[in-house]
mmCIF file of C-alpha atoms in Angstrom:
data_model
loop_
_atom_site.group_PDB
_atom_site.id
_atom_site.type_symbol
_atom_site.label_atom_id
_atom_site.label_comp_id
_atom_site.label_asym_id
_atom_site.label_seq_id
_atom_site.Cartn_x
_atom_site.Cartn_y
_atom_site.Cartn_z
ATOM 1 C CA MET A 1 -59.865 -18.293 15.183
ATOM 2 C CA LYS A 2 -57.124 -16.473 13.269
ATOM 3 C CA GLN A 3 -53.550 -17.946 14.121
ATOM 4 C CA LYS A 4 -51.448 -15.316 15.606
ATOM 5 C CA THR A 5 -48.593 -14.176 13.104
ATOM 6 C CA SER A 6 -45.269 -14.302 15.549
ATOM 7 C CA LYS A 7 -42.698 -11.019 14.889
ATOM 8 C CA GLU A 8 -38.971 -10.975 14.507
ATOM 9 C CA GLU A 9 -36.962 -8.606 16.499
ATOM 10 C CA GLN A 10 -32.995 -7.613 15.744
ATOM 11 C CA ILE A 11 -30.433 -7.752 19.175
ATOM 12 C CA LEU A 12 -27.440 -6.241 18.894
ATOM 13 C CA ILE A 13 -25.337 -8.952 21.399
ATOM 14 C CA ARG A 14 -21.649 -6.854 22.451
ATOM 15 C CA ILE A 15 -19.018 -9.597 23.969
ATOM 16 C CA THR A 16 -15.715 -8.415 25.407
ATOM 17 C CA GLY A 17 -13.116 -10.108 27.973
ATOM 18 C CA GLN A 18 -10.570 -12.793 27.891
ATOM 19 C CA ASP A 19 -10.052 -14.539 24.389
ATOM 20 C CA ARG A 20 -9.932 -18.279 24.277
ATOM 21 C CA PRO A 21 -10.412 -21.425 22.014
ATOM 22 C CA GLY A 22 -14.117 -22.221 21.517
ATOM 23 C CA LEU A 23 -15.773 -19.089 22.943
ATOM 24 C CA THR A 24 -17.572 -17.837 19.367
ATOM 25 C CA ALA A 25 -18.367 -21.529 18.844
ATOM 26 C CA ALA A 26 -20.236 -22.037 22.183
ATOM 27 C CA MET A 27 -22.083 -18.357 21.803
ATOM 28 C CA MET A 28 -23.138 -19.453 18.490
ATOM 29 C CA SER A 29 -24.513 -22.541 19.305
ATOM 30 C CA ILE A 30 -26.912 -21.525 21.550
ATOM 31 C CA LEU A 31 -28.028 -19.081 18.793
ATOM 32 C CA ALA A 32 -28.186 -21.842 16.550
ATOM 33 C CA ARG A 33 -30.555 -23.710 18.651
ATOM 34 C CA TYR A 34 -33.128 -20.824 18.510
ATOM 35 C CA ASP A 35 -32.322 -20.217 14.496
ATOM 36 C CA ALA A 36 -31.504 -17.356 14.812
ATOM 37 C CA GLN A 37 -30.560 -15.154 11.869
ATOM 38 C CA ILE A 38 -26.472 -13.253 11.698
ATOM 39 C CA LEU A 39 -27.319 -10.329 9.998
ATOM 40 C CA ASP A 40 -23.931 -8.492 11.110
ATOM 41 C CA ILE A 41 -20.999 -9.878 13.078
ATOM 42 C CA GLY A 42 -17.592 -8.277 13.810
ATOM 43 C CA GLN A 43 -14.578 -9.596 16.069
ATOM 44 C CA ALA A 44 -11.530 -8.091 17.080
ATOM 45 C CA ASP A 45 -8.715 -9.021 19.296
ATOM 46 C CA ILE A 46 -6.313 -7.073 20.669
ATOM 47 C CA HIS A 47 -3.604 -8.533 22.835
ATOM 48 C CA SER A 48 -5.802 -11.742 23.740
ATOM 49 C CA THR A 49 -9.109 -9.367 24.907
ATOM 50 C CA LEU A 50 -11.896 -9.986 22.543
ATOM 51 C CA SER A 51 -14.628 -7.820 21.296
ATOM 52 C CA LEU A 52 -17.100 -9.699 18.672
ATOM 53 C CA GLY A 53 -20.287 -7.664 17.721
ATOM 54 C CA VAL A 54 -23.459 -9.871 16.207
ATOM 55 C CA LEU A 55 -26.452 -8.453 14.628
ATOM 56 C CA ILE A 56 -29.607 -11.348 15.292
ATOM 57 C CA ARG A 57 -32.910 -11.365 13.756
ATOM 58 C CA ILE A 58 -35.185 -13.144 16.261
ATOM 59 C CA ASP A 59 -39.152 -14.883 16.867
ATOM 60 C CA GLU A 60 -39.238 -12.345 20.044
ATOM 61 C CA THR A 61 -41.058 -15.211 21.606
ATOM 62 C CA HIS A 62 -37.465 -16.256 21.879
ATOM 63 C CA SER A 63 -35.331 -13.402 22.499
ATOM 64 C CA GLY A 64 -35.770 -13.413 26.371
ATOM 65 C CA GLN A 65 -34.320 -17.221 26.548
ATOM 66 C CA VAL A 66 -31.816 -16.544 24.160
ATOM 67 C CA MET A 67 -30.582 -13.936 26.275
ATOM 68 C CA LYS A 68 -30.693 -15.260 29.276
ATOM 69 C CA GLU A 69 -28.947 -18.403 28.123
ATOM 70 C CA LEU A 70 -26.274 -15.921 26.667
ATOM 71 C CA LEU A 71 -25.725 -14.181 30.217
ATOM 72 C CA PHE A 72 -25.794 -17.636 31.459
ATOM 73 C CA LYS A 73 -22.311 -18.607 29.325
ATOM 74 C CA ALA A 74 -21.092 -15.478 29.155
ATOM 75 C CA THR A 75 -20.562 -16.144 33.067
ATOM 76 C CA GLU A 76 -19.614 -19.278 32.894
ATOM 77 C CA LEU A 77 -16.762 -17.980 30.499
ATOM 78 C CA SER A 78 -16.191 -15.232 32.701
ATOM 79 C CA VAL A 79 -16.548 -12.354 29.615
ATOM 80 C CA ASN A 80 -18.855 -9.496 29.542
ATOM 81 C CA ILE A 81 -21.939 -9.490 27.571
ATOM 82 C CA GLY A 82 -24.374 -7.016 27.027
ATOM 83 C CA PHE A 83 -27.794 -6.414 24.866
ATOM 84 C CA SER A 84 -29.176 -3.596 22.362
ATOM 85 C CA PRO A 85 -32.298 -3.842 20.622
ATOM 86 C CA ILE A 86 -32.471 -2.202 17.216
ATOM 87 C CA GLY A 87 -35.503 -1.172 15.499
ATOM 88 C CA ASP A 88 -36.904 -1.936 12.275
ATOM 89 C CA ASP A 89 -36.193 1.911 11.051
ATOM 90 C CA GLU A 90 -32.627 1.833 12.340
ATOM 91 C CA TYR A 91 -31.600 -1.301 10.924
ATOM 92 C CA GLU A 92 -33.138 0.123 7.470
ATOM 93 C CA GLU A 93 -30.825 2.884 7.733
ATOM 94 C CA TRP A 94 -28.008 1.435 7.808
ATOM 95 C CA VAL A 95 -28.597 -1.219 5.680
ATOM 96 C CA GLY A 96 -29.211 2.225 3.313
ATOM 97 C CA GLN A 97 -25.897 2.760 3.666
ATOM 98 C CA GLN A 98 -24.310 -0.233 2.404
ATOM 99 C CA GLY A 99 -25.053 1.972 -1.331
ATOM 100 C CA LYS A 100 -21.865 4.616 -0.212
ATOM 101 C CA ASN A 101 -18.777 4.462 -1.101
ATOM 102 C CA ARG A 102 -15.668 3.364 0.497
ATOM 103 C CA TYR A 103 -12.217 4.363 1.041
ATOM 104 C CA ILE A 104 -9.369 2.963 2.820
ATOM 105 C CA LEU A 105 -6.425 5.082 4.798
ATOM 106 C CA MET A 106 -3.660 3.525 5.539
ATOM 107 C CA VAL A 107 -0.989 5.490 8.192
ATOM 108 C CA MET A 108 2.017 4.489 8.292
ATOM 109 C CA GLY A 109 5.769 5.362 9.318
ATOM 110 C CA ARG A 110 8.958 3.645 11.490
ATOM 111 C CA GLN A 111 5.974 3.535 14.405
ATOM 112 C CA LEU A 112 2.835 5.585 15.237
ATOM 113 C CA ALA A 113 2.082 7.633 18.036
ATOM 114 C CA ALA A 114 -1.294 8.851 19.280
ATOM 115 C CA ARG A 115 -1.098 12.462 18.124
ATOM 116 C CA GLN A 116 -0.459 11.144 14.729
ATOM 117 C CA ILE A 117 -3.724 8.819 14.956
ATOM 118 C CA GLU A 118 -4.991 12.002 16.371
ATOM 119 C CA ALA A 119 -4.388 14.095 13.706
ATOM 120 C CA ALA A 120 -5.214 11.440 10.680
ATOM 121 C CA THR A 121 -8.876 10.864 12.226
ATOM 122 C CA ARG A 122 -9.322 14.466 12.796
ATOM 123 C CA ILE A 123 -9.136 15.427 9.187
ATOM 124 C CA ILE A 124 -11.532 11.594 8.761
ATOM 125 C CA THR A 125 -14.124 13.565 10.984
ATOM 126 C CA GLU A 126 -13.361 16.796 9.283
ATOM 127 C CA GLN A 127 -14.606 15.245 6.062
ATOM 128 C CA GLY A 128 -17.458 14.091 7.126
ATOM 129 C CA LEU A 129 -16.304 10.218 6.665
ATOM 130 C CA ASN A 130 -17.163 7.312 9.282
ATOM 131 C CA ILE A 131 -14.951 4.795 10.293
ATOM 132 C CA ASP A 132 -15.787 1.204 10.254
ATOM 133 C CA SER A 133 -12.990 -0.923 11.453
ATOM 134 C CA ILE A 134 -9.368 -0.543 12.157
ATOM 135 C CA LEU A 135 -6.445 -3.242 11.066
ATOM 136 C CA ARG A 136 -3.214 -3.393 11.908
ATOM 137 C CA LEU A 137 -0.769 -4.364 9.175
ATOM 138 C CA THR A 138 2.249 -4.813 10.554
ATOM 139 C CA GLY A 139 4.234 -6.938 12.804
ATOM 140 C CA ARG A 140 3.991 -5.687 16.608
ATOM 141 C CA LYS A 141 7.141 -4.046 17.686
ATOM 142 C CA SER A 142 9.356 -5.749 20.067
ATOM 143 C CA ILE A 143 10.145 -3.498 23.123
ATOM 144 C CA LYS A 144 12.985 -5.789 24.722
ATOM 145 C CA HIS A 145 14.135 -5.987 20.859
ATOM 146 C CA PRO A 146 13.303 -2.578 18.965
ATOM 147 C CA GLY A 147 15.120 -3.108 15.823
ATOM 148 C CA LYS A 148 12.915 -5.015 14.616
ATOM 149 C CA HIS A 149 9.350 -4.048 13.166
ATOM 150 C CA VAL A 150 11.128 -0.952 12.368
ATOM 151 C CA ARG A 151 7.660 0.311 10.748
ATOM 152 C CA ALA A 152 3.940 0.103 11.507
ATOM 153 C CA CYS A 153 0.962 0.734 9.692
ATOM 154 C CA ILE A 154 -3.097 1.069 10.200
ATOM 155 C CA GLU A 155 -5.789 0.528 7.973
ATOM 156 C CA PHE A 156 -8.705 2.799 8.607
ATOM 157 C CA SER A 157 -11.904 1.482 6.004
ATOM 158 C CA LEU A 158 -14.078 4.312 6.048
ATOM 159 C CA ARG A 159 -17.506 4.778 4.923
ATOM 160 C CA GLY A 160 -19.372 7.550 2.793
ATOM 161 C CA GLU A 161 -17.672 10.542 0.663
ATOM 162 C CA PRO A 162 -15.192 12.965 2.040
ATOM 163 C CA ALA A 163 -16.426 16.535 1.233
ATOM 164 C CA ASP A 164 -13.702 17.641 -0.550
ATOM 165 C CA ARG A 165 -10.993 14.552 -1.567
ATOM 166 C CA GLN A 166 -8.627 17.429 -2.874
ATOM 167 C CA LYS A 167 -8.649 19.288 0.444
ATOM 168 C CA MET A 168 -8.442 15.708 2.394
ATOM 169 C CA GLN A 169 -5.479 14.967 0.164
ATOM 170 C CA ALA A 170 -3.373 17.821 0.713
ATOM 171 C CA ASP A 171 -4.662 17.823 4.357
ATOM 172 C CA LEU A 172 -2.782 14.339 4.705
ATOM 173 C CA MET A 173 0.411 15.412 2.865
ATOM 174 C CA LYS A 174 0.449 18.341 4.790
ATOM 175 C CA LEU A 175 0.708 15.893 7.856
ATOM 176 C CA SER A 176 2.852 13.488 6.254
ATOM 177 C CA SER A 177 5.504 16.113 6.101
ATOM 178 C CA GLU A 178 4.753 17.910 9.067
ATOM 179 C CA MET A 179 4.388 14.272 11.502
ATOM 180 C CA GLU A 180 6.797 12.363 9.274
ATOM 181 C CA ILE A 181 4.584 9.444 8.536
ATOM 182 C CA ASP A 182 2.854 8.192 5.065
ATOM 183 C CA PHE A 183 -0.527 8.347 3.949
ATOM 184 C CA SER A 184 -2.820 6.560 1.256
ATOM 185 C CA LEU A 185 -5.894 7.560 0.707
ATOM 186 C CA GLN A 186 -7.665 5.245 -2.186
ATOM 187 C CA LYS A 187 -11.336 4.353 -2.918
ATOM 188 C CA ASP A 188 -12.207 0.610 -2.236
ATOM 189 C CA ASP A 189 -12.697 -1.201 -5.429
ATOM 190 C CA MET A 190 -12.430 -3.993 -7.376
ATOM 191 C CA TYR A 191 -9.397 -3.224 -8.415
ATOM 192 C CA ARG A 192 -7.343 -1.828 -4.538
ATOM 193 C CA ARG A 193 -6.655 -5.846 -3.949
ATOM 194 C CA SER A 194 -6.006 -7.178 -7.799
ATOM 195 C CA ARG A 195 -3.281 -5.023 -9.172
ATOM 196 C CA ARG A 196 -1.624 -7.494 -11.016
ATOM 197 C CA LEU A 197 1.626 -5.514 -13.077
ATOM 198 C CA ILE A 198 4.652 -3.167 -10.826
ATOM 199 C CA CYS A 199 6.545 -0.504 -12.965
ATOM 200 C CA PHE A 200 9.606 0.254 -11.082
ATOM 201 C CA ASP A 201 11.767 3.469 -11.860
ATOM 202 C CA MET A 202 15.559 2.026 -10.868
ATOM 203 C CA ASP A 203 17.762 5.057 -9.906
ATOM 204 C CA SER A 204 16.832 6.449 -6.820
ATOM 205 C CA THR A 205 13.967 4.122 -6.126
ATOM 206 C CA LEU A 206 14.997 0.127 -7.005
ATOM 207 C CA ILE A 207 19.006 1.278 -6.314
ATOM 208 C CA GLN A 208 20.438 4.436 -4.033
ATOM 209 C CA THR A 209 21.910 6.105 -6.821
ATOM 210 C CA GLU A 210 22.354 7.178 -10.065
ATOM 211 C CA CYS A 211 24.100 4.819 -12.325
ATOM 212 C CA ILE A 212 25.065 7.969 -14.528
ATOM 213 C CA ASP A 213 27.040 9.821 -11.398
ATOM 214 C CA GLU A 214 29.207 6.757 -10.664
ATOM 215 C CA LEU A 215 30.147 6.681 -14.550
ATOM 216 C CA ALA A 216 30.876 10.094 -14.003
ATOM 217 C CA ILE A 217 32.826 9.922 -11.457
ATOM 218 C CA ARG A 218 35.094 7.441 -12.734
ATOM 219 C CA ALA A 219 35.353 9.296 -15.431
ATOM 220 C CA GLY A 220 36.359 12.482 -13.932
ATOM 221 C CA VAL A 221 33.221 14.706 -14.552
ATOM 222 C CA GLY A 222 31.106 13.776 -11.317
ATOM 223 C CA ASP A 223 30.151 17.289 -9.941
ATOM 224 C CA GLN A 224 29.132 18.684 -14.196
ATOM 225 C CA VAL A 225 27.014 15.363 -14.186
ATOM 226 C CA LYS A 226 25.721 15.602 -10.729
ATOM 227 C CA ALA A 227 24.412 18.603 -10.964
ATOM 228 C CA ILE A 228 22.439 18.257 -14.423
ATOM 229 C CA THR A 229 21.127 15.122 -13.207
ATOM 230 C CA GLU A 230 20.021 16.881 -9.968
ATOM 231 C CA ARG A 231 18.169 19.778 -11.954
ATOM 232 C CA ALA A 232 16.744 17.195 -14.428
ATOM 233 C CA MET A 233 15.039 15.175 -11.177
ATOM 234 C CA ARG A 234 13.292 18.054 -10.161
ATOM 235 C CA GLY A 235 12.320 19.157 -13.713
ATOM 236 C CA GLU A 236 14.123 22.447 -14.873
ATOM 237 C CA ILE A 237 15.493 21.264 -17.722
ATOM 238 C CA ASP A 238 14.319 18.569 -20.207
ATOM 239 C CA PHE A 239 15.317 15.138 -19.986
ATOM 240 C CA LYS A 240 16.169 14.271 -23.248
ATOM 241 C CA GLU A 241 18.639 17.475 -23.110
ATOM 242 C CA SER A 242 20.247 17.122 -19.562
ATOM 243 C CA PHE A 243 20.263 13.289 -20.726
ATOM 244 C CA SER A 244 22.252 13.873 -23.857
ATOM 245 C CA GLN A 245 24.286 16.721 -21.817
ATOM 246 C CA ARG A 246 25.510 14.084 -19.367
ATOM 247 C CA VAL A 247 25.959 11.162 -21.997
ATOM 248 C CA ALA A 248 28.536 13.703 -23.545
ATOM 249 C CA LEU A 249 30.502 14.017 -20.572
ATOM 250 C CA LEU A 250 31.289 10.015 -20.559
ATOM 251 C CA LYS A 251 32.812 9.834 -23.762
ATOM 252 C CA GLY A 252 36.127 7.859 -23.812
ATOM 253 C CA LEU A 253 35.264 6.021 -20.798
ATOM 254 C CA ASP A 254 35.810 2.492 -20.677
ATOM 255 C CA VAL A 255 33.251 -0.109 -20.484
ATOM 256 C CA SER A 256 34.621 -2.628 -18.281
ATOM 257 C CA VAL A 257 34.061 0.093 -15.090
ATOM 258 C CA MET A 258 30.053 -0.804 -15.791
ATOM 259 C CA GLN A 259 30.512 -4.403 -14.306
ATOM 260 C CA ASP A 260 32.178 -3.017 -11.043
ATOM 261 C CA ILE A 261 29.335 -0.331 -10.389
ATOM 262 C CA ALA A 262 26.621 -3.330 -11.138
ATOM 263 C CA GLU A 263 28.156 -5.017 -8.881
ATOM 264 C CA HIS A 264 28.322 -2.343 -5.889
ATOM 265 C CA LEU A 265 25.021 -0.852 -6.475
ATOM 266 C CA PRO A 266 23.352 -0.024 -3.272
ATOM 267 C CA ILE A 267 19.481 -2.260 -3.220
ATOM 268 C CA THR A 268 16.885 0.073 -1.538
ATOM 269 C CA GLU A 269 15.770 -1.104 1.687
ATOM 270 C CA GLY A 270 12.778 -2.940 1.065
ATOM 271 C CA ALA A 271 13.230 -3.678 -2.441
ATOM 272 C CA ASP A 272 14.607 -7.521 -1.755
ATOM 273 C CA ARG A 273 11.578 -8.075 0.561
ATOM 274 C CA LEU A 274 9.130 -6.567 -1.904
ATOM 275 C CA ILE A 275 9.508 -7.887 -5.010
ATOM 276 C CA SER A 276 10.122 -11.643 -3.715
ATOM 277 C CA VAL A 277 6.703 -11.019 -1.778
ATOM 278 C CA LEU A 278 5.097 -9.894 -5.366
ATOM 279 C CA LYS A 279 6.929 -13.161 -7.227
ATOM 280 C CA ARG A 280 5.738 -15.519 -5.295
ATOM 281 C CA CYS A 281 1.807 -13.612 -5.632
ATOM 282 C CA GLY A 282 2.339 -13.128 -9.570
ATOM 283 C CA TYR A 283 2.419 -9.604 -10.303
ATOM 284 C CA LYS A 284 4.500 -9.194 -12.995
ATOM 285 C CA ILE A 285 7.075 -6.432 -12.534
ATOM 286 C CA ALA A 286 8.955 -3.915 -14.426
ATOM 287 C CA ILE A 287 11.707 -1.374 -14.573
ATOM 288 C CA LEU A 288 10.966 1.013 -16.917
ATOM 289 C CA SER A 289 14.339 3.682 -16.404
ATOM 290 C CA GLY A 290 15.667 7.123 -17.125
ATOM 291 C CA GLY A 291 19.421 5.202 -16.531
ATOM 292 C CA PHE A 292 21.488 2.259 -18.615
ATOM 293 C CA THR A 293 20.297 -0.876 -20.035
ATOM 294 C CA TYR A 294 23.662 -2.675 -18.343
ATOM 295 C CA PHE A 295 22.608 -1.843 -14.637
ATOM 296 C CA GLY A 296 18.540 -2.474 -15.587
ATOM 297 C CA GLU A 297 19.555 -6.164 -16.564
ATOM 298 C CA TYR A 298 22.025 -6.816 -13.613
ATOM 299 C CA LEU A 299 19.216 -6.122 -11.329
ATOM 300 C CA GLN A 300 16.957 -7.898 -14.058
ATOM 301 C CA ARG A 301 19.401 -11.236 -13.277
ATOM 302 C CA ARG A 302 19.460 -10.670 -9.635
ATOM 303 C CA PHE A 303 15.470 -10.576 -9.045
ATOM 304 C CA GLY A 304 14.365 -12.261 -11.805
ATOM 305 C CA ILE A 305 12.280 -9.007 -13.241
ATOM 306 C CA ASP A 306 10.127 -9.942 -16.774
ATOM 307 C CA TYR A 307 10.443 -6.489 -18.577
ATOM 308 C CA VAL A 308 13.493 -3.913 -18.670
ATOM 309 C CA TYR A 309 13.387 -0.636 -21.047
ATOM 310 C CA ALA A 310 16.410 1.820 -20.248
ATOM 311 C CA ASN A 311 18.594 3.854 -22.428
ATOM 312 C CA GLU A 312 21.374 1.608 -24.644
ATOM 313 C CA LEU A 313 25.615 3.878 -24.524
ATOM 314 C CA GLU A 314 27.428 3.423 -27.352
ATOM 315 C CA VAL A 315 30.511 1.701 -27.444
ATOM 316 C CA ASP A 316 33.457 1.959 -30.057
ATOM 317 C CA ASP A 317 35.471 -1.004 -31.150
ATOM 318 C CA ASN A 318 38.147 -0.314 -28.301
ATOM 319 C CA GLY A 319 35.528 -0.302 -25.420
ATOM 320 C CA LYS A 320 34.871 3.091 -24.760
ATOM 321 C CA LEU A 321 31.698 4.773 -24.576
ATOM 322 C CA THR A 322 31.220 7.252 -27.508
ATOM 323 C CA GLY A 323 29.148 10.251 -25.470
ATOM 324 C CA ARG A 324 25.879 8.882 -27.062
ATOM 325 C CA TYR A 325 23.000 6.776 -26.837
ATOM 326 C CA LEU A 326 21.756 4.446 -29.354
ATOM 327 C CA GLY A 327 17.604 4.248 -29.584
ATOM 328 C CA GLU A 328 15.188 6.702 -28.299
ATOM 329 C CA VAL A 329 15.335 7.756 -24.663
ATOM 330 C CA VAL A 330 13.609 6.562 -22.135
ATOM 331 C CA ASP A 331 12.141 10.087 -20.815
ATOM 332 C CA GLY A 332 8.897 10.463 -18.940
ATOM 333 C CA HIS A 333 6.517 10.666 -21.749
ATOM 334 C CA ARG A 334 8.218 6.705 -22.814
ATOM 335 C CA LYS A 335 7.668 5.709 -19.125
ATOM 336 C CA ALA A 336 3.812 6.214 -19.508
ATOM 337 C CA GLU A 337 3.918 4.874 -23.025
ATOM 338 C CA LEU A 338 5.850 1.145 -21.842
ATOM 339 C CA LEU A 339 3.192 1.363 -18.914
ATOM 340 C CA LYS A 340 0.365 1.055 -21.189
ATOM 341 C CA LEU A 341 1.971 -1.279 -23.145
ATOM 342 C CA ILE A 342 3.265 -4.088 -20.868
ATOM 343 C CA ALA A 343 -0.444 -4.086 -19.516
ATOM 344 C CA GLN A 344 -1.514 -4.415 -22.658
ATOM 345 C CA VAL A 345 0.560 -7.310 -23.525
ATOM 346 C CA GLU A 346 -0.042 -9.092 -19.735
ATOM 347 C CA LYS A 347 -3.809 -8.063 -20.332
ATOM 348 C CA VAL A 348 -4.173 -5.852 -17.332
ATOM 349 C CA ASN A 349 -6.321 -3.399 -16.539
ATOM 350 C CA LEU A 350 -4.757 0.328 -16.319
ATOM 351 C CA ALA A 351 -6.605 0.365 -12.624
ATOM 352 C CA GLN A 352 -4.525 -2.935 -11.924
ATOM 353 C CA THR A 353 -1.239 -1.439 -12.308
ATOM 354 C CA ILE A 354 1.145 0.135 -9.786
ATOM 355 C CA ALA A 355 3.924 2.863 -10.582
ATOM 356 C CA VAL A 356 6.789 3.434 -8.235
ATOM 357 C CA GLY A 357 9.564 6.236 -8.777
ATOM 358 C CA ASP A 358 11.277 9.445 -7.481
ATOM 359 C CA GLY A 359 11.535 12.187 -9.799
ATOM 360 C CA ALA A 360 9.847 14.384 -12.320
ATOM 361 C CA ASN A 361 10.528 11.833 -15.412
ATOM 362 C CA ASP A 362 8.271 9.348 -13.103
ATOM 363 C CA LEU A 363 5.138 11.355 -13.350
ATOM 364 C CA PRO A 364 3.970 10.736 -16.301
ATOM 365 C CA MET A 365 3.571 6.624 -14.920
ATOM 366 C CA ILE A 366 2.536 7.745 -11.849
ATOM 367 C CA SER A 367 -0.562 9.625 -13.324
ATOM 368 C CA GLU A 368 -1.343 7.100 -16.036
ATOM 369 C CA ALA A 369 -0.823 4.030 -13.389
ATOM 370 C CA GLY A 370 -3.952 2.700 -11.293
ATOM 371 C CA LEU A 371 -1.712 3.173 -7.762
ATOM 372 C CA GLY A 372 1.237 5.861 -8.408
ATOM 373 C CA ILE A 373 3.133 6.123 -5.627
ATOM 374 C CA ALA A 374 6.167 8.834 -5.294
ATOM 375 C CA PHE A 375 8.547 6.567 -3.008
ATOM 376 C CA HIS A 376 11.209 9.418 -1.815
ATOM 377 C CA ALA A 377 10.581 11.730 -4.580
ATOM 378 C CA LYS A 378 11.515 15.291 -5.079
ATOM 379 C CA PRO A 379 9.175 17.977 -3.572
ATOM 380 C CA ARG A 380 7.383 18.539 -6.887
ATOM 381 C CA VAL A 381 6.527 14.682 -7.733
ATOM 382 C CA VAL A 382 5.545 14.317 -3.711
ATOM 383 C CA ALA A 383 2.957 17.166 -4.347
ATOM 384 C CA ASN A 384 1.689 16.570 -7.851
ATOM 385 C CA ALA A 385 1.051 11.586 -6.446
ATOM 386 C CA GLU A 386 -1.375 10.782 -4.322
ATOM 387 C CA GLN A 387 0.160 8.095 -2.929
ATOM 388 C CA SER A 388 3.728 8.692 -1.231
ATOM 389 C CA ILE A 389 6.555 7.022 0.803
ATOM 390 C CA ASN A 390 8.793 9.091 2.443
ATOM 391 C CA THR A 391 9.683 7.473 6.250
ATOM 392 C CA ILE A 392 10.557 3.443 4.775
ATOM 393 C CA GLY A 393 11.465 1.116 2.519
ATOM 394 C CA LEU A 394 10.058 0.382 -0.601
ATOM 395 C CA ASP A 395 8.377 -2.393 1.034
ATOM 396 C CA GLY A 396 6.296 0.375 1.682
ATOM 397 C CA VAL A 397 4.523 -0.504 -0.867
ATOM 398 C CA LEU A 398 3.163 -3.387 0.170
ATOM 399 C CA TYR A 399 0.710 -2.547 2.820
ATOM 400 C CA PHE A 400 -0.677 -0.389 0.000
ATOM 401 C CA LEU A 401 -1.744 -2.863 -1.161
ATOM 402 C CA GLY A 402 -3.549 -4.662 1.268
ATOM 403 C CA PHE A 403 -0.656 -7.143 2.713
ATOM 404 C CA LYS A 404 -0.238 -7.876 6.013
ATOM 405 C CA ASP A 405 3.207 -9.506 8.003
ATOM 406 C CA SER A 406 0.857 -12.107 9.002
ATOM 407 C CA TYR A 407 0.126 -12.572 5.615
ATOM 408 C CA LEU A 408 3.173 -13.409 4.804
ATOM 409 C CA GLY A 409 4.508 -15.693 7.754
ATOM 410 C CA GLU A 410 6.796 -13.337 9.032
ATOM 411 C CA GLN A 411 5.406 -12.063 12.314
ATOM 412 C CA GLY A 412 8.257 -12.700 14.965
ATOM 413 C CA LYS A 413 10.722 -12.574 12.173
ATOM 414 C CA LEU A 414 11.087 -9.160 11.196
#
């Protein structure tokens, strides 16, 4: 007589309730005794409340006993458990989804409310994307000490291809301006968590001032220079032309004032934390600035930055600025060239590079980098950059790179 062949089936197990050490191990020990295959598993813990899902494949002659033992164990541990059979065709359809593209959407702000999350998820739904998981990257906000954790970031892992990627990006940017939140939509590929080189603009990015404006105030031509600077940052006039005009107005200024300005530079919120973390993780860091080398090199010494490219002011024998500069102007085109050059020197793929800036002359490097970020930027820059940070400090870049506060050992300390 021919021996009957045993058949296997898939069962989805859902466990919810108060989390406690050893709960998952207790459930797995039962499954292990019956040699169950684990086809998928996921667990989330919100305020000590567990949600555990396990998809198993098991010999159907054992499935009844397994579910019985799991039910007894769940009762013993005071958690809820449920079972759902998953047919072969349904399972294969799920397997087929694995080949689809995945995207990561970050939603970030000083704080996040339901209306903001609703607006973001509505766009996700309109684009036909499925949310696979939701992860909080920032520390929990204290109710008793509201000054702590003054930022919030949630990561949505999405499966599928947007129906209209350009429209999705535009809709997210519109929400960003209307609801005071920031978004980052990135393809979840091999480069997203393996960036290696970050290039910063200096003035109004790493520092909260324009150094040329500070020099101009000391030279008594502040209003004239500031007006030209603003026109250049908005992209209304060519950067090289505006740079020459502004430097000429500084003629006769004593070079000694530069030290005093450097020692009182207002460092942008989050810059110290961002650079400290990136250095610990082995990133190469560069300043690519249309400002001046004196201030770039001051920041280089302070933060341990690897590369500085900026503009050199000419000084006469009496220690006075001549109103001219030395060498090639570091404008937008030059910044993009330098980003590519440093990447080649460091043997870093362009997809692994990051560029952060605020002005029109930063757009070329922002467009060239694997991850280009407009930081508290001018409207034209925000409109042309795929990623933008306008609500929190410079350390918001960490969340765009996938860092969690808990990874950094900072939760409860901020």
